[in-house]
Coordinates of C-alpha atoms in Angstrom, one line a residue:
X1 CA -4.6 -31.3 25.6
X2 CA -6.9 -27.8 25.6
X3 CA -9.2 -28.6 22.3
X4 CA -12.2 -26.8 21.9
X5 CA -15.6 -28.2 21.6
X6 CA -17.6 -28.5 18.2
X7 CA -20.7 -27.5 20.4
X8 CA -18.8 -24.5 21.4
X9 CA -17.0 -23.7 17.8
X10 CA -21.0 -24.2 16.7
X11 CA -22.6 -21.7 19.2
X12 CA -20.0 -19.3 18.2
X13 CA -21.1 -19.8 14.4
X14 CA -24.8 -18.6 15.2
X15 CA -23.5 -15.4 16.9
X16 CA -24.6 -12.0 15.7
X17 CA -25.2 -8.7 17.5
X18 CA -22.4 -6.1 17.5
X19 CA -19.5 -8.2 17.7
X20 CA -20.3 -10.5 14.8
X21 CA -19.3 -10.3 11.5
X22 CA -22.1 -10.0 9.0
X23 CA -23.1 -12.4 6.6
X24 CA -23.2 -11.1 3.3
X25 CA -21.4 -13.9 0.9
X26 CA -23.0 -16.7 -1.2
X27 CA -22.0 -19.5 -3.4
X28 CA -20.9 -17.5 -6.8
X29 CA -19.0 -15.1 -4.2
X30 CA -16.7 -17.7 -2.4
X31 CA -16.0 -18.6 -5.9
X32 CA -15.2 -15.0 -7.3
X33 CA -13.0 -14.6 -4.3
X34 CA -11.2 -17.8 -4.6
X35 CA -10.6 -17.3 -8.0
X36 CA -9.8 -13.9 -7.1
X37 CA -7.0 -14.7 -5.1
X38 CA -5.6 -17.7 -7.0
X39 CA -5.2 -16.5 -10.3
X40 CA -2.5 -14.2 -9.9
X41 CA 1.1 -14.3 -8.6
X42 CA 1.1 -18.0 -9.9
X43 CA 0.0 -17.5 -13.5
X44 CA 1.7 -13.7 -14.2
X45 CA 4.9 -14.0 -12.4
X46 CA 6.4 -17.0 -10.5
X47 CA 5.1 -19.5 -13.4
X48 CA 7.9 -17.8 -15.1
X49 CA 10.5 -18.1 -12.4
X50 CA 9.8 -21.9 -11.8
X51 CA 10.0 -22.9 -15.4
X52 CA 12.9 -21.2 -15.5
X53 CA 14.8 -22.5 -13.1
X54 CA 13.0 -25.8 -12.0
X55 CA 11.2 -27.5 -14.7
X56 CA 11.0 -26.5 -18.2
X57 CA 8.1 -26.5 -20.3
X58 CA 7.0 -29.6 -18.2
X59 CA 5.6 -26.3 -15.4
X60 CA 2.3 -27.7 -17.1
X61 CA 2.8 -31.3 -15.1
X62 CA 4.1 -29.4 -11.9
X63 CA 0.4 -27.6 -12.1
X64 CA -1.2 -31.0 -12.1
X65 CA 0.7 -32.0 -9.4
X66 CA 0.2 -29.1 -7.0
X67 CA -3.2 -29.3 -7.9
X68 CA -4.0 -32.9 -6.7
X69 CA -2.3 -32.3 -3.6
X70 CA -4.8 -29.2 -3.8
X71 CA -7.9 -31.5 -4.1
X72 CA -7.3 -33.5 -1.5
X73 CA -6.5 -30.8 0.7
X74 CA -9.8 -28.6 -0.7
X75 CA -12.2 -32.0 0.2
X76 CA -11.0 -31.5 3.8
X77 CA -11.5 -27.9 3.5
X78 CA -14.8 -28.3 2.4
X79 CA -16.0 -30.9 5.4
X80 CA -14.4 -28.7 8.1
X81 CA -16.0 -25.6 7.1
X82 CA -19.4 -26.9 6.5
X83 CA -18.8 -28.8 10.3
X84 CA -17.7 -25.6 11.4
X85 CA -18.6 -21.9 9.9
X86 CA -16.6 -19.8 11.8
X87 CA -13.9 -17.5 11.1
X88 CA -10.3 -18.5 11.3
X89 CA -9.7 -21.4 8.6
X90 CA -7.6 -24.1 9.5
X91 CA -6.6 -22.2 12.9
X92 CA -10.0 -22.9 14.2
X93 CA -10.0 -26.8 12.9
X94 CA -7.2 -27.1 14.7
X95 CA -8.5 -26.2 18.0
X96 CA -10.8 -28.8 17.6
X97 CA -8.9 -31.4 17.1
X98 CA -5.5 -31.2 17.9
X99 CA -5.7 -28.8 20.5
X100 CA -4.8 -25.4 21.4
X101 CA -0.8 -25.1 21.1
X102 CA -1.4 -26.7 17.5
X103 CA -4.0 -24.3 16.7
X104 CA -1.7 -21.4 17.1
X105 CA 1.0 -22.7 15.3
X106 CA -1.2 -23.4 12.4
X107 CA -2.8 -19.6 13.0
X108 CA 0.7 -18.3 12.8
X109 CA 2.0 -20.3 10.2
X110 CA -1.2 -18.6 8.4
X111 CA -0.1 -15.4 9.0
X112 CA 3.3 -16.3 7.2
X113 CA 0.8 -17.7 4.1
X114 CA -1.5 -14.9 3.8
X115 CA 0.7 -11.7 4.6
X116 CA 3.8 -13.2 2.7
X117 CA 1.7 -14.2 0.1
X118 CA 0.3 -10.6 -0.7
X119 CA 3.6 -9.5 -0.4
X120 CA 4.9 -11.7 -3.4
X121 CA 1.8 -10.0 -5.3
X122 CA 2.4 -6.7 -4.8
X123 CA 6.3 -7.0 -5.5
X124 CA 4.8 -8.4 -9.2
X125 CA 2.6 -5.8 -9.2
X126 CA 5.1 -3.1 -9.3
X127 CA 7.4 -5.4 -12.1
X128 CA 4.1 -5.0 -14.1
X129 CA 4.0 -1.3 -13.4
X130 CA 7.4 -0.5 -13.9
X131 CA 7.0 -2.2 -17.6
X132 CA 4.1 -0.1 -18.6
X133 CA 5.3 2.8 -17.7
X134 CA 8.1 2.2 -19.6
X135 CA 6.0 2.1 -22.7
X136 CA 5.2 5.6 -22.5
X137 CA 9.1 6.5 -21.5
X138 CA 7.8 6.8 -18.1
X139 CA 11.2 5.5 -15.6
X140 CA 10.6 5.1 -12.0
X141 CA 14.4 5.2 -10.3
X142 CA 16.0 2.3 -10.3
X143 CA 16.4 2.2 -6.1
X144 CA 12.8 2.9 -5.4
X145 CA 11.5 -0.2 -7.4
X146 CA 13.6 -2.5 -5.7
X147 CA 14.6 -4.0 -2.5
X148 CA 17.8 -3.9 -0.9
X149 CA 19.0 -7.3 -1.8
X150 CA 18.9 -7.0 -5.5
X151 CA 20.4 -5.2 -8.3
X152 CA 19.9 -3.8 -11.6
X153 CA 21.9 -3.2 -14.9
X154 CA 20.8 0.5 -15.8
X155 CA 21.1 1.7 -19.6
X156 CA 24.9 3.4 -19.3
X157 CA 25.7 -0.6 -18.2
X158 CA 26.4 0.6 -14.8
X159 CA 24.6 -1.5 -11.8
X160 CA 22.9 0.1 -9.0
X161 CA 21.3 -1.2 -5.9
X162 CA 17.8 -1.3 -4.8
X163 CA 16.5 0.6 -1.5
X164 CA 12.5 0.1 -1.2
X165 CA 9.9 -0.9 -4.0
X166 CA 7.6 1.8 -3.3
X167 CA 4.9 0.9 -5.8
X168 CA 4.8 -2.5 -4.1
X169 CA 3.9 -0.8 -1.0
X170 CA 1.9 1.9 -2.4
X171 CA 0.0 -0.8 -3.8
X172 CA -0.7 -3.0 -0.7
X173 CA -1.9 0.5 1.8
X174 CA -4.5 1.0 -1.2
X175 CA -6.2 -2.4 -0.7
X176 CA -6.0 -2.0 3.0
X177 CA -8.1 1.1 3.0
X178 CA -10.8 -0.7 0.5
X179 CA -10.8 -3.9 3.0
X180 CA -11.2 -1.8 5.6
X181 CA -14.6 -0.4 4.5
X182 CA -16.4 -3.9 4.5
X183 CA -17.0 -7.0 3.1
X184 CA -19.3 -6.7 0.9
X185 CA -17.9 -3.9 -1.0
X186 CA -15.0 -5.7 -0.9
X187 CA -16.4 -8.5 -2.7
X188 CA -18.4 -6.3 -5.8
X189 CA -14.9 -5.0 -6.0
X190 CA -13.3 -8.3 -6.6
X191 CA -16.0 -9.8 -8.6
X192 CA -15.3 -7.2 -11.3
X193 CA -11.4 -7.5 -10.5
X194 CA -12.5 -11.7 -11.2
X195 CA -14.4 -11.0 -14.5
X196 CA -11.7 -8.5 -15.4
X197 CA -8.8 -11.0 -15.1
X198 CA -10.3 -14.3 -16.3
X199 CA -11.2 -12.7 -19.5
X200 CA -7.2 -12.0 -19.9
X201 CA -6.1 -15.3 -19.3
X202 CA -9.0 -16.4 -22.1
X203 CA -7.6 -13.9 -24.5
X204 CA -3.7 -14.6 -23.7
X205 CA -4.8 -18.6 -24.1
X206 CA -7.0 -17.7 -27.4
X207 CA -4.8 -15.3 -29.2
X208 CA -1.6 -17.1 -27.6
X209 CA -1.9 -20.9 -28.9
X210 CA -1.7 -20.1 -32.5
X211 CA 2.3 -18.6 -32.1
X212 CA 2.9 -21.5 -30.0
X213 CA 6.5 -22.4 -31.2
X214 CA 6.6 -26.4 -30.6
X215 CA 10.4 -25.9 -30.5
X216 CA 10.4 -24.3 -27.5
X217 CA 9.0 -27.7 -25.7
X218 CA 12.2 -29.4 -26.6
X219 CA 13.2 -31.4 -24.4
X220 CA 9.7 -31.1 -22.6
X221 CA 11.0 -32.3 -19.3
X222 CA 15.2 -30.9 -19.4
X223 CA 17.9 -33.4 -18.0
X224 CA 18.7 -32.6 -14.4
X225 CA 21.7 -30.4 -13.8
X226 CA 22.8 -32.9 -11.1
X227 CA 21.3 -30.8 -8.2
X228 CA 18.0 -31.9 -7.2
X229 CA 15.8 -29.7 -7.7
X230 CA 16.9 -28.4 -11.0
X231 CA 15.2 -29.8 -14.0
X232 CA 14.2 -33.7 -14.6
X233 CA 10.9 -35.2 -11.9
X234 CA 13.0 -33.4 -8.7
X235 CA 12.6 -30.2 -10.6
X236 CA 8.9 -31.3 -11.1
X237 CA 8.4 -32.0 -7.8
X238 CA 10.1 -28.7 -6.4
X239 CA 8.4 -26.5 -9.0
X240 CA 5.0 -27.9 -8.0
X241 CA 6.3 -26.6 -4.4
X242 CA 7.1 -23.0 -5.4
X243 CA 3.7 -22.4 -7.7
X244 CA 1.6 -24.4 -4.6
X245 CA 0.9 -21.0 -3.1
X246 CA -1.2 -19.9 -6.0
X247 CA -3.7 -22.1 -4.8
X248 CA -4.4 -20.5 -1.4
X249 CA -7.5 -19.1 -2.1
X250 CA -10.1 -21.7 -1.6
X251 CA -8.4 -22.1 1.9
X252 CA -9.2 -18.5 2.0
X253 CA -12.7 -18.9 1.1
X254 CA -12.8 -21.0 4.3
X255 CA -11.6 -17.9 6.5
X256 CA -14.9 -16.2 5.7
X257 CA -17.3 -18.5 6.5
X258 CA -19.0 -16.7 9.1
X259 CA -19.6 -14.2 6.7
X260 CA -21.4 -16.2 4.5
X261 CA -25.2 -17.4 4.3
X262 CA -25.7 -20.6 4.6
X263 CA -22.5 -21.8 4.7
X264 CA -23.0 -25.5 4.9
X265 CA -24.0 -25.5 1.6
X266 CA -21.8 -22.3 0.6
X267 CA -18.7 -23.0 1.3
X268 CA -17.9 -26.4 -0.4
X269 CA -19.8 -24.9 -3.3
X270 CA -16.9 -22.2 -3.1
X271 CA -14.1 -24.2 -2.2
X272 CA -14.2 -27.1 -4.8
X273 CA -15.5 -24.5 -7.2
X274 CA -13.0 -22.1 -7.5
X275 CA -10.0 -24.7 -7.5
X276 CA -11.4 -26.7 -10.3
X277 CA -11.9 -23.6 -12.9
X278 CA -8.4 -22.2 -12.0
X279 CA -6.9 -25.5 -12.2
X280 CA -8.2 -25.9 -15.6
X281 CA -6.5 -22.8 -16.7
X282 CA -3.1 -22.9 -14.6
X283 CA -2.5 -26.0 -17.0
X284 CA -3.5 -24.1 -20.3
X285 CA -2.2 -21.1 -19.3
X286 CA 1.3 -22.5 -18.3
X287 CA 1.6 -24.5 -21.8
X288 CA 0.7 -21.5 -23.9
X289 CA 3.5 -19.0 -22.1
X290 CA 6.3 -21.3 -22.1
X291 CA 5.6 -22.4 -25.7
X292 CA 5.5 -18.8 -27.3
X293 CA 9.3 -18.3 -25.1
X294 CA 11.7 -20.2 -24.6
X295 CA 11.4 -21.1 -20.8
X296 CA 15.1 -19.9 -20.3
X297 CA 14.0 -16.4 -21.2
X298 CA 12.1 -16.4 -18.3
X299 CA 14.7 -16.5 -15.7
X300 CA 14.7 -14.3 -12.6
X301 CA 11.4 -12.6 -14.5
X302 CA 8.5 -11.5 -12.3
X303 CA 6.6 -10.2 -15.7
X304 CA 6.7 -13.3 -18.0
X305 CA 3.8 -12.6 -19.5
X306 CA 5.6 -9.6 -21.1
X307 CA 7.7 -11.5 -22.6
X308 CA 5.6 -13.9 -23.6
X309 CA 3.6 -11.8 -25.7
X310 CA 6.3 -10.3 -27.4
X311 CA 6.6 -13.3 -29.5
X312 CA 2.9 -12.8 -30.9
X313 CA 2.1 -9.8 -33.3
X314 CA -0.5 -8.1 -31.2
X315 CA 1.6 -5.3 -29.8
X316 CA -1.7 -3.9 -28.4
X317 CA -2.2 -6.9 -26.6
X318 CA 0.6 -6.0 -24.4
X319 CA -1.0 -3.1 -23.1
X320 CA -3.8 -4.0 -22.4
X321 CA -2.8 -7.4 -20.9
X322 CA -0.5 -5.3 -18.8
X323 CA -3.2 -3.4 -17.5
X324 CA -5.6 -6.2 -16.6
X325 CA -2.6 -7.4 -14.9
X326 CA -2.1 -4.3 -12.7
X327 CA -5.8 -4.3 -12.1
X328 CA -6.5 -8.2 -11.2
X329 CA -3.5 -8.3 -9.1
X330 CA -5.1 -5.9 -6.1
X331 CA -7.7 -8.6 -6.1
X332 CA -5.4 -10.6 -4.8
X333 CA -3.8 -8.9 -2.2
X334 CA -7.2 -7.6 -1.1
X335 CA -8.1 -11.4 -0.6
X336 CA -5.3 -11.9 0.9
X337 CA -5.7 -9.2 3.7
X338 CA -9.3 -10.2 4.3
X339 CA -8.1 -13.8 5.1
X340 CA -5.2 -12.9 7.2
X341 CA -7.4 -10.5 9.1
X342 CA -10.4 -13.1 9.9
X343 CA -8.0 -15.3 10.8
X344 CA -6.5 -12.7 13.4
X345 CA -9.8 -12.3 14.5
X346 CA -10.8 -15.7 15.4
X347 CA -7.2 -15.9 17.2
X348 CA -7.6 -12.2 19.3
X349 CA -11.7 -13.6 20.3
X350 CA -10.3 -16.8 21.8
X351 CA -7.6 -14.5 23.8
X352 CA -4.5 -15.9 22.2
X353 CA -3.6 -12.8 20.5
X354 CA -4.7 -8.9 22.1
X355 CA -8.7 -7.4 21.4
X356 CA -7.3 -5.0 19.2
X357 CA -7.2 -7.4 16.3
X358 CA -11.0 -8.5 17.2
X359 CA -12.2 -5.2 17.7
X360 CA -15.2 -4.2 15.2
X361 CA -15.4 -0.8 13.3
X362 CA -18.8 0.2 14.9
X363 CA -20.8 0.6 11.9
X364 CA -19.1 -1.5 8.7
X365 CA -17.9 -4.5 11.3
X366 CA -15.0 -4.8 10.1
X367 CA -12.1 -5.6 12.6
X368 CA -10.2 -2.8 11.1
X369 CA -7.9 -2.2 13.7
X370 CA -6.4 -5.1 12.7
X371 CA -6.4 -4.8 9.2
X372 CA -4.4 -1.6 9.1
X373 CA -1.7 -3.1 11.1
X374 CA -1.7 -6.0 8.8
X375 CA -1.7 -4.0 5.9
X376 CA 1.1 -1.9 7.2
X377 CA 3.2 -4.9 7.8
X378 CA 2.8 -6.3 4.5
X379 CA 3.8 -3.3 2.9
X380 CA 6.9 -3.3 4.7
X381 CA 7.8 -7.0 3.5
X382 CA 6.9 -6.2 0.2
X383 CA 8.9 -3.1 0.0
X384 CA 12.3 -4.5 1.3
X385 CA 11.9 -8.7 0.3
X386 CA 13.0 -9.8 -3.0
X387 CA 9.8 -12.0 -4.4
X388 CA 11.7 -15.4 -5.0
X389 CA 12.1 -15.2 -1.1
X390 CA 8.2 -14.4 -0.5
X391 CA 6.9 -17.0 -2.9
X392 CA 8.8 -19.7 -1.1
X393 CA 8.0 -18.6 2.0
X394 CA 4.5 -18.7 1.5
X395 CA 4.5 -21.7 -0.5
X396 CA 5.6 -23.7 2.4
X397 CA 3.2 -22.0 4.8
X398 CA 0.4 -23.6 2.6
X399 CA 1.6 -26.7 2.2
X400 CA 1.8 -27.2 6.2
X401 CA -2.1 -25.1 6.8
X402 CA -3.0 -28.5 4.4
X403 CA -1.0 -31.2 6.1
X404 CA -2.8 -30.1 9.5
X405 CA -6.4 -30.1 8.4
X406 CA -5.9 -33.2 6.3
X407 CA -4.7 -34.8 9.8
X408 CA -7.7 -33.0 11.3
X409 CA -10.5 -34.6 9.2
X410 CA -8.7 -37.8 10.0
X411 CA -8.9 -37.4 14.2
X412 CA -12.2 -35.6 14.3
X413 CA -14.1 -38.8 12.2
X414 CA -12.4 -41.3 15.0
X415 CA -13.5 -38.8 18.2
X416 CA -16.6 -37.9 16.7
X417 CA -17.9 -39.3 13.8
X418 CA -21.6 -38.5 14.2
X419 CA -21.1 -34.8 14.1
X420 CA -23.8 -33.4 11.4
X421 CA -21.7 -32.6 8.5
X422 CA -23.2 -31.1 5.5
X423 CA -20.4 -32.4 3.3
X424 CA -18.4 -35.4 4.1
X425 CA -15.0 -36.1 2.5
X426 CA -15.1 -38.7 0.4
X427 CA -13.1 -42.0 0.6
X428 CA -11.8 -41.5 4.5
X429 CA -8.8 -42.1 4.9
X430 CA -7.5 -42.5 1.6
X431 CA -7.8 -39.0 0.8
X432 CA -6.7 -37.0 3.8
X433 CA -3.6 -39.7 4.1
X434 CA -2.9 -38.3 0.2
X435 CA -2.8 -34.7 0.7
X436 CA -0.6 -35.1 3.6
X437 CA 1.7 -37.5 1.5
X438 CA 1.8 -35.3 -1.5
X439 CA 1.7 -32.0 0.3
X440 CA 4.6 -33.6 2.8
X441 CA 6.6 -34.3 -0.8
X442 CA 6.4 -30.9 -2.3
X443 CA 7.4 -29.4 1.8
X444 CA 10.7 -31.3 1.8
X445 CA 11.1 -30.7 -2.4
X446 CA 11.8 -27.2 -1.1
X447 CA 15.2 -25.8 -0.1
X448 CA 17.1 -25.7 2.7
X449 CA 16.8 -22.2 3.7
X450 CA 12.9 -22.1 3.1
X451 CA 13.1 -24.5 5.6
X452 CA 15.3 -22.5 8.2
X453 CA 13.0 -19.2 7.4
X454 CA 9.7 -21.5 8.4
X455 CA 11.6 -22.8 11.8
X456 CA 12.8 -19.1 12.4
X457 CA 9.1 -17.8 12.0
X458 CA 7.7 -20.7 14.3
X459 CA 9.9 -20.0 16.6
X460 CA 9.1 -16.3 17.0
X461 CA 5.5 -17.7 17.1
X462 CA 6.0 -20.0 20.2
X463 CA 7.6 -16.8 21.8
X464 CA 4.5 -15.1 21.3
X465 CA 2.4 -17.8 22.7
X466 CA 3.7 -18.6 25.6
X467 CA 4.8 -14.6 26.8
X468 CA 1.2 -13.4 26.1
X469 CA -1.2 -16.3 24.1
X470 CA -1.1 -19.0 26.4
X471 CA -2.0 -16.3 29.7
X472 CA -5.0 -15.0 27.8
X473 CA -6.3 -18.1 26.3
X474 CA -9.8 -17.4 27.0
X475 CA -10.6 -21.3 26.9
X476 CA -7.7 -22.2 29.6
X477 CA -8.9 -19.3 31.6
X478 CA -12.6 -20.6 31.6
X479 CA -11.8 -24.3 32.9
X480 CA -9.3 -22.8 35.3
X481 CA -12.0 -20.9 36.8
X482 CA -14.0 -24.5 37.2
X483 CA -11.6 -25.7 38.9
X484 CA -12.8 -27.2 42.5
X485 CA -10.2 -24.7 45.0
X486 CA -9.0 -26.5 48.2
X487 CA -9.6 -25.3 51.0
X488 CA -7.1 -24.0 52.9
X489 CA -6.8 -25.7 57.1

């Protein structure tokens, strides 16, 4: 099988010259962006969505849940991207260890977790947007803030259908054009955007617990309809699945590791940071909304937070939490382009995927070529995708990015266990056998059709690979070269 070397993946690390990205990130960044991506979609809108309909108040134990799978997952993370700075995440850990055909599944099962992901932001975004407006009787048309699969009730009781959610793509072209001027700009930008948002989940938390209504935890975990899935541990289990892909961003801390200084020390410092703060708040922050409102209120809700803080007295909270909303949620999608473009990055250098998504701007070094297209692309899902589709969508991308670098720490300490590694997993194999197990669990908690959606994608993918990837691999072009010809009598 075509792996590639850790002497080559190394080599590639200490690049720099015109073709390099530039190193510009330390510690406290890695952990602005991670926290910059994961508090988002998961704590303003589907945290809602899955209490709703999966488990209750007891979204608070589904948090905990998703969140150990998380830290197994992260301590992998962590020793892969202090083995192996480079761009590309678990794409590039998969190259070497399980091989090439691997590699790009996992790379384009990335591009379903990133790009989806941002999607699912932006389509809350514009929920957000539409209900602030509509405090200053400001009303966007019903068809332009929707997509074409879902409906609304409009004030005369009359129900129209949506054609595009404009702001949702608005929204997502804006962040594009900031990511494309640079990564260090980028990151100023969403270390305020951090600051900005944490301070809201501290004051909604703060000003929140004292309205808490301990009815509204009765029955903490609800009896199971009868469908799994729906309420009682299934419904644990499968909301733990749909909120998982809040917790993307320390995997997209690792996507930027060649753009970080001294990233064997860096990046774990960035990793395990940013997943233990936001963990600590997910669980707070998930206890708080669902005991102000009933969690039934919050069904088929992308703005629960809204509702939320209805039930408080500080109608001037609403505003203002609605704007920090607005503001903290571009954080997110511009993390989430900056991953999915790195990623492309790594994938277009090794020849799997065309130069234009590894061509450099020739003066920020930026591959934004790439990032246009991308951001163009998102837009599109997120103007004509209903969110409860995305969120899915990306939540099972995630879970299967962790299942294959778990499995990667695991084969690369049997083929080489004296590679220098700055930071080692702990307790190998316990721990990487555990985040496949409970990442594996949440994966099949999903439904059916997430399922068929993820097959239909790969599917595409291995199209893809073997029409134009597998011809410009630049590794199985290199050893075909080496190849002893014979000679001809």
């Amino acid at each position: 099988m075509l792996k590639k070397s850790l002497a080559l993946l190394q080599l590639e690390a200490a690049e720099t010259g015109a073709n390099s990205l530039k190193r510009s990130l330390n510690g406290v960044s890695l952990i602005a962006i991670g926290i910059g991506v994961i508090i988002g979609a998961g704590l303003f809108s589907l945290t809602g969505i899955a209490a709703a309909n999966h488990t209750g108040p007891a979204i608070t134990i589904s948090f905990i849940v998703a969140a150990v799978g998380c830290a197994f997952s992260a301590l992998c993370y962590a020793e892969f991207a202090s083995l192996v700075p480079v761009s590309g995440s678990a794409y590039t850990y998969s190259y070497a260890t399980m091989g090439e055909l691997f590699a790009w599944i996992i790379g384009w099962d990335l591009v379903l977790e990133y790009s989806v992901g941002a999607a699912a932001v932006a389509i809350s975004w514009s929920q957000y947007l539409i209900k602030f407006l509509s405090k200053f009787d400001i009303n966007l048309p019903a068809q332009l803030v929707m997509s074409p699969f879902e409906t609304a009730k409009l004030a005369d009781g009359s129900t129209v259908s949506g054609f595009v959610n404009v702001p949702a793509m608005v929204i997502v072209l804006t962040m594009t054009a900031i990511v494309m001027r640079g990564t260090k700009g980028s990151a100023w930008f969403n270390a305020l955007v951090v600051f900005l948002k944490v301070s809201v989940v501290l004051v909604f938390i703060g000003l929140g617990w004292q309205y808490i209504n301990p009815i509204n935890y009765q029955p903490y975990i609800p009896t199971n309809t009868g469908t799994f899935g729906e309420f009682g541990l299934s419904g644990i289990l499968r909301g733990a699945g749909v909120i998982f892909f809040v917790f993307i961003g320390f995997d997209i801390v690792a996507t930027m590791a060649q753009e970080t200084k001294n990233p064997q020390r860096n990046m774990p410092i960035g990793i395990m940071g940013s997943l233990l703060i936001c963990t600590v708040l997910f669980v707070l922050f998930g206890h708080v909304l669902t005991g102000l409102a009933n969690y039934t209120e919050f069904k088929d809700s992308a703005a629960p937070v809204a509702i939320a803080i209805e039930k408080t007295p500080y109608a001037w909270l609403t505003s203002a939490v609605l704007v920090a909303i607005l503001i903290g949620y571009t954080s997110v999608i511009l993390v989430d382009l900056l991953g999915q473009s790195r990623v492309f990055f790594a994938m277009s250098k090794d020849g799997l995927l065309p130069p234009v998504f590894s061509r450099l701007h020739p003066r920020r070094n930026t591959p934004f070529q790439s990032i246009a297209l991308l951001g163009a692309f998102i837009a599109l899902f997120a103007g004509f995708v209903p969110i409860a589709v995305v969120g899915e969508m990306t939540s099972i991308g995630t879970l299967l990015a962790f299942v294959m670098v778990c499995l990667g720490v695991l084969i690369l300490r049997r083929t080489d266990p004296d590679a220098p590694r700055s930071f080692r997993t702990p307790w190998v194999p316990v721990v990487p056998i555990l985040g496949i197990v409970v990442c594996l669990v949440m994966m099949f908690s999903l439904p059916g059709e997430t399922w068929l959606r993820l097959i239909i994608w790969l599917a595409i993918g291995m199209a893809i690979y073997y029409g134009y990837g597998k011809k410009h691999s630049k590794l199985r072009l290199a050893q075909e070269a080496e190849k002893p010809t014979i000679p001809v009598p």
